[in-house]
């Protein structure tokens, strides 16, 4: 899973472009969909992406909550949810930052 500060008008095209150039299937996440091996998920522009535990699976949660550190989507929201859902089984990397997010 990943996040990028993008408005809704650019996020679909960004996911499609990444998908064309990646060995992984890249797509915008939809609320409730299972996180699958070999797939990468981006939040729709202007929405937060969270990961939750659902039994033995992880699922995407997409929501329109308030901006965090002036950003939506916010990497802080994503990282906190992954840490809560996966604990020590998670690895995170920040490739770049924006303001206080991350």
mmCIF file of C-alpha atoms in Angstrom:
data_model
loop_
_atom_site.group_PDB
_atom_site.id
_atom_site.type_symbol
_atom_site.label_atom_id
_atom_site.label_comp_id
_atom_site.label_asym_id
_atom_site.label_seq_id
_atom_site.Cartn_x
_atom_site.Cartn_y
_atom_site.Cartn_z
ATOM 1 C CA UNK A 1 0.000 0.000 0.000
ATOM 2 C CA UNK A 2 1.167 3.520 -0.667
ATOM 3 C CA UNK A 3 -0.085 7.055 -0.543
ATOM 4 C CA UNK A 4 0.589 10.130 -2.621
ATOM 5 C CA UNK A 5 -0.740 13.653 -2.115
ATOM 6 C CA UNK A 6 -2.892 13.903 -5.239
ATOM 7 C CA UNK A 7 -6.227 15.521 -6.002
ATOM 8 C CA UNK A 8 -9.065 13.295 -7.203
ATOM 9 C CA UNK A 9 -8.622 14.507 -10.773
ATOM 10 C CA UNK A 10 -5.116 12.941 -11.001
ATOM 11 C CA UNK A 11 -5.161 9.813 -8.824
ATOM 12 C CA UNK A 12 -6.807 7.416 -11.286
ATOM 13 C CA UNK A 13 -4.397 8.310 -14.102
ATOM 14 C CA UNK A 14 -1.447 8.047 -11.680
ATOM 15 C CA UNK A 15 -2.490 4.531 -10.585
ATOM 16 C CA UNK A 16 -2.966 3.493 -14.226
ATOM 17 C CA UNK A 17 0.467 4.848 -15.177
ATOM 18 C CA UNK A 18 2.136 2.977 -12.292
ATOM 19 C CA UNK A 19 0.267 -0.178 -13.285
ATOM 20 C CA UNK A 20 1.602 0.010 -16.854
ATOM 21 C CA UNK A 21 5.211 0.273 -15.623
ATOM 22 C CA UNK A 22 5.141 -2.150 -12.688
ATOM 23 C CA UNK A 23 5.358 -5.913 -12.329
ATOM 24 C CA UNK A 24 2.718 -5.556 -9.606
ATOM 25 C CA UNK A 25 -0.932 -4.804 -10.298
ATOM 26 C CA UNK A 26 -1.437 -1.188 -9.183
ATOM 27 C CA UNK A 27 -4.899 0.257 -8.603
ATOM 28 C CA UNK A 28 -6.873 2.740 -6.588
ATOM 29 C CA UNK A 29 -8.168 1.052 -3.457
ATOM 30 C CA UNK A 30 -11.874 0.566 -2.929
ATOM 31 C CA UNK A 31 -13.422 0.447 0.515
ATOM 32 C CA UNK A 32 -13.511 -3.087 1.894
ATOM 33 C CA UNK A 33 -11.401 -4.784 -0.767
ATOM 34 C CA UNK A 34 -8.906 -7.407 0.367
ATOM 35 C CA UNK A 35 -5.190 -6.624 0.222
ATOM 36 C CA UNK A 36 -3.720 -9.289 -2.068
ATOM 37 C CA UNK A 37 -0.115 -10.397 -2.683
ATOM 38 C CA UNK A 38 1.393 -8.906 -5.826
ATOM 39 C CA UNK A 39 -0.936 -5.892 -5.756
ATOM 40 C CA UNK A 40 -0.265 -2.280 -4.824
ATOM 41 C CA UNK A 41 -3.019 0.040 -3.630
ATOM 42 C CA UNK A 42 -3.266 3.834 -3.720
ATOM 43 C CA UNK A 43 -5.998 5.890 -2.090
ATOM 44 C CA UNK A 44 -8.368 7.724 -4.398
ATOM 45 C CA UNK A 45 -7.365 11.391 -4.524
ATOM 46 C CA UNK A 46 -8.646 13.417 -1.610
ATOM 47 C CA UNK A 47 -9.421 10.295 0.505
ATOM 48 C CA UNK A 48 -7.549 8.559 3.310
ATOM 49 C CA UNK A 49 -6.482 4.923 2.981
ATOM 50 C CA UNK A 50 -6.378 2.743 6.077
ATOM 51 C CA UNK A 51 -5.596 -0.949 6.409
ATOM 52 C CA UNK A 52 -7.601 -3.049 8.849
ATOM 53 C CA UNK A 53 -7.323 -6.641 10.002
ATOM 54 C CA UNK A 54 -10.305 -8.846 9.131
ATOM 55 C CA UNK A 55 -9.635 -12.283 10.568
ATOM 56 C CA UNK A 56 -6.630 -13.641 8.678
ATOM 57 C CA UNK A 57 -6.883 -10.952 5.972
ATOM 58 C CA UNK A 58 -6.127 -7.293 5.622
ATOM 59 C CA UNK A 59 -8.637 -4.986 3.968
ATOM 60 C CA UNK A 60 -8.579 -1.461 2.582
ATOM 61 C CA UNK A 61 -10.676 1.223 4.227
ATOM 62 C CA UNK A 62 -11.165 4.364 2.167
ATOM 63 C CA UNK A 63 -12.712 7.320 3.947
ATOM 64 C CA UNK A 64 -13.359 11.009 3.616
ATOM 65 C CA UNK A 65 -12.271 11.963 7.149
ATOM 66 C CA UNK A 66 -10.703 15.321 7.950
ATOM 67 C CA UNK A 67 -7.255 16.271 6.683
ATOM 68 C CA UNK A 68 -4.373 15.243 8.954
ATOM 69 C CA UNK A 69 -1.413 17.624 9.109
ATOM 70 C CA UNK A 70 -3.211 19.553 6.360
ATOM 71 C CA UNK A 71 -3.188 16.545 3.993
ATOM 72 C CA UNK A 72 -5.715 14.098 2.635
ATOM 73 C CA UNK A 73 -4.639 11.483 1.903
ATOM 74 C CA UNK A 74 -2.105 11.528 4.733
ATOM 75 C CA UNK A 75 0.715 9.031 5.144
ATOM 76 C CA UNK A 76 0.340 9.315 8.938
ATOM 77 C CA UNK A 77 -3.175 7.850 8.648
ATOM 78 C CA UNK A 78 -1.949 4.974 6.473
ATOM 79 C CA UNK A 79 1.138 4.187 8.578
ATOM 80 C CA UNK A 80 -0.779 4.224 11.863
ATOM 81 C CA UNK A 81 -3.409 1.865 10.492
ATOM 82 C CA UNK A 82 -0.814 -0.564 9.112
ATOM 83 C CA UNK A 83 1.088 -0.523 12.419
ATOM 84 C CA UNK A 84 -2.134 -1.306 14.286
ATOM 85 C CA UNK A 85 -3.247 -4.028 11.850
ATOM 86 C CA UNK A 86 0.090 -5.733 11.148
ATOM 87 C CA UNK A 87 2.296 -4.749 14.100
ATOM 88 C CA UNK A 88 5.819 -6.133 13.802
ATOM 89 C CA UNK A 89 4.984 -7.755 10.457
ATOM 90 C CA UNK A 90 4.910 -4.345 8.752
ATOM 91 C CA UNK A 91 7.722 -2.469 7.056
ATOM 92 C CA UNK A 92 7.299 1.151 6.002
ATOM 93 C CA UNK A 93 9.353 3.473 3.840
ATOM 94 C CA UNK A 94 8.939 7.178 3.186
ATOM 95 C CA UNK A 95 10.503 8.201 -0.106
ATOM 96 C CA UNK A 96 9.683 11.883 0.223
ATOM 97 C CA UNK A 97 7.728 14.085 2.581
ATOM 98 C CA UNK A 98 5.475 17.088 2.543
ATOM 99 C CA UNK A 99 5.173 19.394 5.528
ATOM 100 C CA UNK A 100 4.449 17.547 8.778
ATOM 101 C CA UNK A 101 2.935 14.472 7.110
ATOM 102 C CA UNK A 102 5.144 11.462 7.717
#
